[in-house]
Amino acid sequence: MTLDLRFESHPGFRRLFAPGHLTIGLIMPLETYPGRPGPTMNGHLEMARLADSSALGALWMRDIPFYDPHYGDVGQVFESLIYISALSAVTTSITLGTAGIILPFREPKILAKQVMSLDHLSDGRMVLGLSSGDRPAEYPIFDIDYSTRGERFRDAFNVYKSISENDFPTFFSSRFGKSEGTHDLIPKAAFEQVPSIAVGRSQQSLDWIARHMDGLLVPSPPVSSIKSFVTEWQTHVRETSGSRSFKPLGIAGYLDLVEDRDYPFEAIRSGFRSGSRTLASFLEVARDAGVNHVAFNPSISRRPYTDIMDNIIEDILPYFPALSSKS
């Protein structure tokens, strides 16, 4: 399999994804807050600088517009794209991604302007993860029918792609307007295109995702099912994009990284509990199965985040470092 020519020079994509390799990312915030709805965000820029100076591949922002006590989690507090702008000013190498922007809530033409701007301001380190959202209670706030989110996702994505990748584009959408080729979006991407990956299934088939998007990041399936899911994904990629095409697959989950570095690896609800050395053994299995990236969210851990980072830097990143982001 070979890299898509569109992304051979894209720093954010190149740092994370290559056939036969696995890299590590962290889902923001870089703070633990078990049992609380949100972090303090104290020292968050300093922690981002520490991540940037390591061999960590990416920092991922979630899109949580409102605090819902039923779910009890506000993520990194700050709006995803604005926060990426701030992080791009204090980091130099690490990929900055969204996991993922709730596309049915977004006006796709404005989103295109924001993402293209961030791609330039971050020197091509932006990776756009898109989702359909999984919190039904948010949809009435936006006056959107939850049952239409899959169709709305496709509609918004088509407008976003048309606006961001074509000069003076023509398009029509009953939801998001139309253009007869009289207006153009400036700037376009700094490096050919900004990679767009599906975060979760986004109410789409794997065939649609493999055909239209540049990769997939999903909650981790059971360890025993990872290989079969990778095979299923790669089959769809071959059938829709060609036998030598490479579209990366990543998995994500919460991480309770315990102090005992040899604590046995175990699956927990929506994630993993492990010591850092045994976690490295799991990552070997995932890499050999064909997984290209793993995004961990250690916010549920009961240890200081600096200790977690120390374990990751010492026991995991030497074996799963970020790839070269240079063209």
Short mmCIF file of C-alpha atoms in Angstrom, two decimals:
data_model
loop_
_atom_site.label_atom_id
_atom_site.label_comp_id
_atom_site.label_asym_id
_atom_site.label_seq_id
_atom_site.Cartn_x
_atom_site.Cartn_y
_atom_site.Cartn_z
CA MET A 1 0.00 0.00 0.00
CA THR A 2 1.14 3.55 -0.73
CA LEU A 3 0.40 6.98 0.68
CA ASP A 4 -2.17 9.03 -1.15
CA LEU A 5 -0.30 11.51 -3.32
CA ARG A 6 -2.42 14.31 -1.88
CA PHE A 7 -0.86 13.77 1.54
CA GLU A 8 2.76 12.95 0.71
CA SER A 9 3.76 16.46 1.78
CA HIS A 10 1.09 17.12 4.43
CA PRO A 11 2.97 17.42 7.77
CA GLY A 12 0.02 16.49 9.98
CA PHE A 13 -0.86 13.35 8.02
CA ARG A 14 2.75 12.25 7.56
CA ARG A 15 3.48 12.48 11.29
CA LEU A 16 0.66 10.04 12.08
CA PHE A 17 0.02 7.62 9.27
CA ALA A 18 2.02 5.14 7.21
CA PRO A 19 1.42 1.50 6.23
CA GLY A 20 2.78 -0.92 8.81
CA HIS A 21 3.32 1.75 11.48
CA LEU A 22 1.40 2.73 14.62
CA THR A 23 1.57 6.11 16.34
CA ILE A 24 0.09 7.44 19.56
CA GLY A 25 -2.15 10.43 20.20
CA LEU A 26 -3.79 11.91 23.27
CA ILE A 27 -7.39 13.11 23.44
CA MET A 28 -7.56 16.43 25.24
CA PRO A 29 -7.41 17.73 27.89
CA LEU A 30 -3.97 16.85 29.20
CA GLU A 31 -5.35 16.57 32.71
CA THR A 32 -7.00 13.90 34.84
CA TYR A 33 -10.35 14.67 36.48
CA PRO A 34 -12.06 11.40 37.51
CA GLY A 35 -15.53 11.91 38.93
CA ARG A 36 -15.74 15.57 37.83
CA PRO A 37 -17.49 17.01 34.76
CA GLY A 38 -14.52 18.99 33.58
CA PRO A 39 -10.84 19.84 34.03
CA THR A 40 -9.36 22.97 35.56
CA MET A 41 -7.22 23.55 32.44
CA ASN A 42 -4.45 24.80 34.72
CA GLY A 43 -1.07 24.59 32.97
CA HIS A 44 -2.63 23.24 29.78
CA LEU A 45 -0.30 25.08 27.42
CA GLU A 46 2.76 23.87 29.30
CA MET A 47 1.52 20.28 29.01
CA ALA A 48 0.96 20.78 25.29
CA ARG A 49 4.56 21.96 24.93
CA LEU A 50 5.73 18.82 26.75
CA ALA A 51 3.72 16.64 24.38
CA ASP A 52 5.11 18.55 21.40
CA SER A 53 8.70 17.98 22.54
CA SER A 54 8.15 14.22 22.77
CA ALA A 55 7.60 11.60 20.07
CA LEU A 56 3.83 11.79 20.57
CA GLY A 57 1.95 11.91 17.29
CA ALA A 58 -1.14 14.04 17.90
CA LEU A 59 -3.36 16.00 20.22
CA TRP A 60 -7.08 15.48 19.55
CA MET A 61 -9.88 17.92 20.45
CA ARG A 62 -13.45 16.81 21.11
CA ASP A 63 -16.47 18.85 20.07
CA ILE A 64 -18.82 19.24 23.07
CA PRO A 65 -20.87 22.41 22.65
CA PHE A 66 -22.79 22.22 25.96
CA TYR A 67 -22.47 20.65 29.39
CA ASP A 68 -25.05 17.90 29.77
CA PRO A 69 -25.10 16.56 33.37
CA HIS A 70 -26.47 13.25 32.03
CA TYR A 71 -23.15 12.68 30.23
CA GLY A 72 -21.04 14.55 32.76
CA ASP A 73 -18.07 15.48 30.58
CA VAL A 74 -17.13 18.77 28.89
CA GLY A 75 -13.89 17.61 27.29
CA GLN A 76 -11.22 20.27 26.92
CA VAL A 77 -13.73 23.07 27.75
CA PHE A 78 -12.61 25.33 24.91
CA GLU A 79 -14.17 25.19 21.44
CA SER A 80 -12.17 22.76 19.31
CA LEU A 81 -11.04 24.93 16.40
CA ILE A 82 -10.30 28.00 18.51
CA TYR A 83 -8.26 25.82 20.85
CA ILE A 84 -6.28 24.39 17.92
CA SER A 85 -5.42 27.94 16.95
CA ALA A 86 -4.03 28.58 20.43
CA LEU A 87 -2.13 25.29 20.50
CA SER A 88 -0.62 25.89 17.08
CA ALA A 89 0.99 29.05 18.47
CA VAL A 90 2.80 27.21 21.30
CA THR A 91 3.77 23.98 19.48
CA THR A 92 5.86 23.31 16.41
CA SER A 93 5.59 19.67 15.29
CA ILE A 94 2.72 17.73 16.82
CA THR A 95 -0.39 17.03 14.72
CA LEU A 96 -3.52 18.88 15.87
CA GLY A 97 -6.78 17.11 15.13
CA THR A 98 -10.48 17.06 15.94
CA ALA A 99 -12.12 13.88 17.21
CA GLY A 100 -14.47 14.94 15.97
CA ILE A 101 -16.31 18.03 14.87
CA ILE A 102 -20.07 17.34 14.95
CA LEU A 103 -20.67 18.06 11.30
CA PRO A 104 -24.49 18.19 11.36
CA PHE A 105 -24.23 21.18 13.75
CA ARG A 106 -21.79 23.12 11.55
CA GLU A 107 -22.31 25.46 8.62
CA PRO A 108 -19.96 23.74 6.14
CA LYS A 109 -18.86 26.86 4.24
CA ILE A 110 -17.79 28.62 7.44
CA LEU A 111 -16.19 25.37 8.62
CA ALA A 112 -14.16 25.25 5.41
CA LYS A 113 -12.93 28.81 5.99
CA GLN A 114 -11.96 27.95 9.58
CA VAL A 115 -10.18 24.70 8.71
CA MET A 116 -8.24 26.12 5.76
CA SER A 117 -7.15 29.05 7.93
CA LEU A 118 -5.98 26.69 10.69
CA ASP A 119 -4.12 24.57 8.17
CA HIS A 120 -2.04 27.63 7.21
CA LEU A 121 -1.62 28.94 10.77
CA SER A 122 -0.40 25.52 11.99
CA ASP A 123 1.93 24.97 9.02
CA GLY A 124 -0.10 22.04 7.76
CA ARG A 125 -0.55 20.19 11.06
CA MET A 126 -4.36 20.13 10.94
CA VAL A 127 -6.28 16.85 10.58
CA LEU A 128 -10.06 17.20 10.47
CA GLY A 129 -11.98 14.46 12.24
CA LEU A 130 -15.73 14.58 11.64
CA SER A 131 -18.57 12.89 13.50
CA SER A 132 -22.36 12.86 13.55
CA GLY A 133 -22.61 13.35 17.32
CA ASP A 134 -23.88 10.84 19.85
CA ARG A 135 -25.87 12.99 22.28
CA PRO A 136 -29.53 13.13 21.22
CA ALA A 137 -30.38 15.82 23.77
CA GLU A 138 -28.18 18.35 21.96
CA TYR A 139 -30.08 18.17 18.68
CA PRO A 140 -33.21 20.11 19.79
CA ILE A 141 -30.93 22.97 20.91
CA PHE A 142 -29.87 23.32 17.28
CA ASP A 143 -33.41 22.67 16.01
CA ILE A 144 -32.17 19.63 14.07
CA ASP A 145 -33.96 16.31 13.81
CA TYR A 146 -31.70 13.67 15.35
CA SER A 147 -32.97 11.03 12.93
CA THR A 148 -31.66 13.01 9.94
CA ARG A 149 -28.08 13.36 11.22
CA GLY A 150 -26.64 10.80 8.79
CA GLU A 151 -28.15 12.45 5.74
CA ARG A 152 -27.25 15.89 7.05
CA PHE A 153 -23.65 14.71 7.58
CA ARG A 154 -23.35 13.71 3.92
CA ASP A 155 -24.93 16.93 2.72
CA ALA A 156 -22.63 19.12 4.81
CA PHE A 157 -19.58 17.06 3.85
CA ASN A 158 -20.28 17.42 0.15
CA VAL A 159 -20.57 21.21 0.47
CA TYR A 160 -17.43 21.38 2.62
CA LYS A 161 -15.42 19.39 0.08
CA SER A 162 -16.73 21.41 -2.86
CA ILE A 163 -15.89 24.72 -1.18
CA SER A 164 -12.48 23.73 0.15
CA GLU A 165 -11.08 21.81 -2.83
CA ASN A 166 -12.39 23.59 -5.93
CA ASP A 167 -11.81 27.04 -7.38
CA PHE A 168 -15.04 28.99 -7.82
CA PRO A 169 -17.12 25.89 -7.05
CA THR A 170 -20.68 25.20 -8.08
CA PHE A 171 -22.93 23.32 -5.66
CA PHE A 172 -26.52 23.08 -4.49
CA SER A 173 -27.86 22.00 -1.12
CA SER A 174 -31.39 22.39 0.21
CA ARG A 175 -29.87 22.88 3.67
CA PHE A 176 -26.66 24.80 3.06
CA GLY A 177 -27.25 27.05 0.07
CA LYS A 178 -25.95 27.09 -3.46
CA SER A 179 -23.26 28.65 -5.63
CA GLU A 180 -23.11 29.11 -9.38
CA GLY A 181 -19.33 29.47 -9.48
CA THR A 182 -19.24 33.22 -8.81
CA HIS A 183 -17.41 33.09 -5.46
CA ASP A 184 -14.24 31.42 -4.23
CA LEU A 185 -12.89 30.43 -0.83
CA ILE A 186 -9.50 31.85 0.16
CA PRO A 187 -7.25 30.40 1.45
CA LYS A 188 -7.25 26.88 0.13
CA ALA A 189 -5.27 24.21 1.96
CA ALA A 190 -1.58 24.87 2.59
CA PHE A 191 -0.63 21.35 1.40
CA GLU A 192 -3.00 20.27 -1.40
CA GLN A 193 -5.80 19.13 0.96
CA VAL A 194 -6.59 18.90 4.67
CA PRO A 195 -7.11 15.23 5.55
CA SER A 196 -10.67 14.47 6.66
CA ILE A 197 -11.30 11.33 8.70
CA ALA A 198 -14.49 9.84 10.06
CA VAL A 199 -14.66 9.63 13.86
CA GLY A 200 -16.95 6.72 14.56
CA ARG A 201 -19.23 5.53 11.80
CA SER A 202 -20.96 8.95 11.58
CA GLN A 203 -24.17 7.12 10.59
CA GLN A 204 -22.47 6.05 7.35
CA SER A 205 -21.55 2.68 5.87
CA LEU A 206 -17.91 1.63 5.85
CA ASP A 207 -18.15 1.60 2.08
CA TRP A 208 -19.18 5.29 2.01
CA ILE A 209 -16.43 6.27 4.46
CA ALA A 210 -13.76 4.35 2.53
CA ARG A 211 -14.92 5.91 -0.72
CA HIS A 212 -15.23 9.56 0.40
CA MET A 213 -13.00 10.11 3.44
CA ASP A 214 -9.27 9.83 4.08
CA GLY A 215 -9.28 7.56 7.13
CA LEU A 216 -11.28 6.23 10.06
CA LEU A 217 -10.93 6.57 13.85
CA VAL A 218 -13.30 4.37 15.87
CA PRO A 219 -13.81 3.29 19.48
CA SER A 220 -11.67 0.23 19.99
CA PRO A 221 -13.44 -3.05 19.26
CA PRO A 222 -12.69 -5.99 21.59
CA VAL A 223 -9.06 -7.05 21.31
CA SER A 224 -10.09 -10.37 19.77
CA SER A 225 -12.00 -8.50 17.03
CA ILE A 226 -9.40 -5.91 16.06
CA LYS A 227 -7.83 -7.99 13.29
CA SER A 228 -11.17 -8.81 11.68
CA PHE A 229 -12.26 -5.17 11.78
CA VAL A 230 -8.98 -4.05 10.19
CA THR A 231 -9.47 -6.63 7.45
CA GLU A 232 -13.03 -5.44 6.85
CA TRP A 233 -11.90 -1.80 6.61
CA GLN A 234 -9.01 -2.57 4.29
CA THR A 235 -11.30 -4.58 2.03
CA HIS A 236 -13.60 -1.58 1.65
CA VAL A 237 -10.62 0.68 0.92
CA ARG A 238 -9.33 -1.66 -1.80
CA GLU A 239 -12.76 -2.00 -3.38
CA THR A 240 -13.50 1.73 -3.43
CA SER A 241 -10.07 3.32 -3.87
CA GLY A 242 -7.82 0.74 -5.50
CA SER A 243 -5.71 -2.22 -4.45
CA ARG A 244 -2.66 -0.12 -3.50
CA SER A 245 -4.52 2.65 -1.70
CA PHE A 246 -3.75 3.41 1.93
CA LYS A 247 -6.38 4.95 4.17
CA PRO A 248 -5.42 4.69 7.83
CA LEU A 249 -7.44 3.10 10.59
CA GLY A 250 -7.17 4.34 14.17
CA ILE A 251 -8.78 3.23 17.41
CA ALA A 252 -9.58 5.32 20.48
CA GLY A 253 -10.58 4.82 24.09
CA TYR A 254 -10.29 5.99 27.65
CA LEU A 255 -7.10 4.93 29.43
CA ASP A 256 -6.70 4.21 33.12
CA LEU A 257 -2.91 4.03 33.28
CA VAL A 258 -2.07 2.62 36.70
CA GLU A 259 1.13 3.13 38.67
CA ASP A 260 2.25 -0.51 38.43
CA ARG A 261 3.92 -0.50 35.00
CA ASP A 262 3.40 -4.28 34.68
CA TYR A 263 -0.28 -4.26 35.67
CA PRO A 264 -2.11 -6.69 33.35
CA PHE A 265 -3.86 -5.15 30.37
CA GLU A 266 -7.66 -5.32 30.56
CA ALA A 267 -10.58 -3.86 28.65
CA ILE A 268 -12.92 -1.61 30.62
CA ARG A 269 -16.03 0.30 29.60
CA SER A 270 -15.10 2.52 26.63
CA GLY A 271 -11.41 1.90 27.06
CA PHE A 272 -8.52 0.17 28.79
CA ARG A 273 -6.82 -0.27 32.16
CA SER A 274 -3.15 -1.13 32.05
CA GLY A 275 0.37 -0.55 33.20
CA SER A 276 2.58 1.23 30.71
CA ARG A 277 4.76 -1.79 29.88
CA THR A 278 1.81 -4.10 29.30
CA LEU A 279 0.11 -1.35 27.29
CA ALA A 280 3.10 -1.41 24.95
CA SER A 281 2.51 -5.13 24.44
CA PHE A 282 -1.12 -4.48 23.46
CA LEU A 283 0.02 -1.82 21.00
CA GLU A 284 2.32 -4.35 19.33
CA VAL A 285 -0.70 -6.60 18.79
CA ALA A 286 -2.72 -3.68 17.37
CA ARG A 287 0.10 -2.62 15.04
CA ASP A 288 0.62 -6.16 13.77
CA ALA A 289 -3.13 -6.36 13.11
CA GLY A 290 -2.90 -3.27 10.91
CA VAL A 291 -3.97 -0.43 13.23
CA ASN A 292 -2.15 2.79 12.33
CA HIS A 293 -2.95 5.09 15.26
CA VAL A 294 -4.27 4.82 18.81
CA ALA A 295 -5.77 7.87 20.55
CA PHE A 296 -5.93 7.57 24.33
CA ASN A 297 -7.96 9.66 26.76
CA PRO A 298 -6.34 9.27 30.21
CA SER A 299 -8.70 11.76 31.90
CA ILE A 300 -10.29 8.96 33.98
CA SER A 301 -6.96 8.02 35.57
CA ARG A 302 -6.42 8.89 39.23
CA ARG A 303 -2.79 9.83 38.84
CA PRO A 304 -1.19 13.19 38.05
CA TYR A 305 -1.01 13.70 34.30
CA THR A 306 2.70 14.45 34.49
CA ASP A 307 3.27 10.92 35.85
CA ILE A 308 1.18 9.46 33.03
CA MET A 309 3.18 11.42 30.47
CA ASP A 310 6.43 10.21 32.01
CA ASN A 311 5.29 6.57 31.65
CA ILE A 312 4.17 7.09 28.05
CA ILE A 313 7.41 8.84 27.10
CA GLU A 314 9.59 6.20 28.76
CA ASP A 315 7.74 2.93 28.07
CA ILE A 316 5.66 3.49 24.93
CA LEU A 317 6.96 6.21 22.62
CA PRO A 318 10.39 4.63 22.04
CA TYR A 319 8.56 1.77 20.28
CA PHE A 320 5.73 3.78 18.68
CA PRO A 321 7.17 7.20 17.85
CA ALA A 322 5.64 9.81 15.60
CA LEU A 323 6.71 9.58 12.00
CA SER A 324 8.57 12.23 10.06
CA SER A 325 6.37 15.25 9.33
CA LYS A 326 8.79 16.63 6.75
CA SER A 327 8.17 16.47 3.02
#
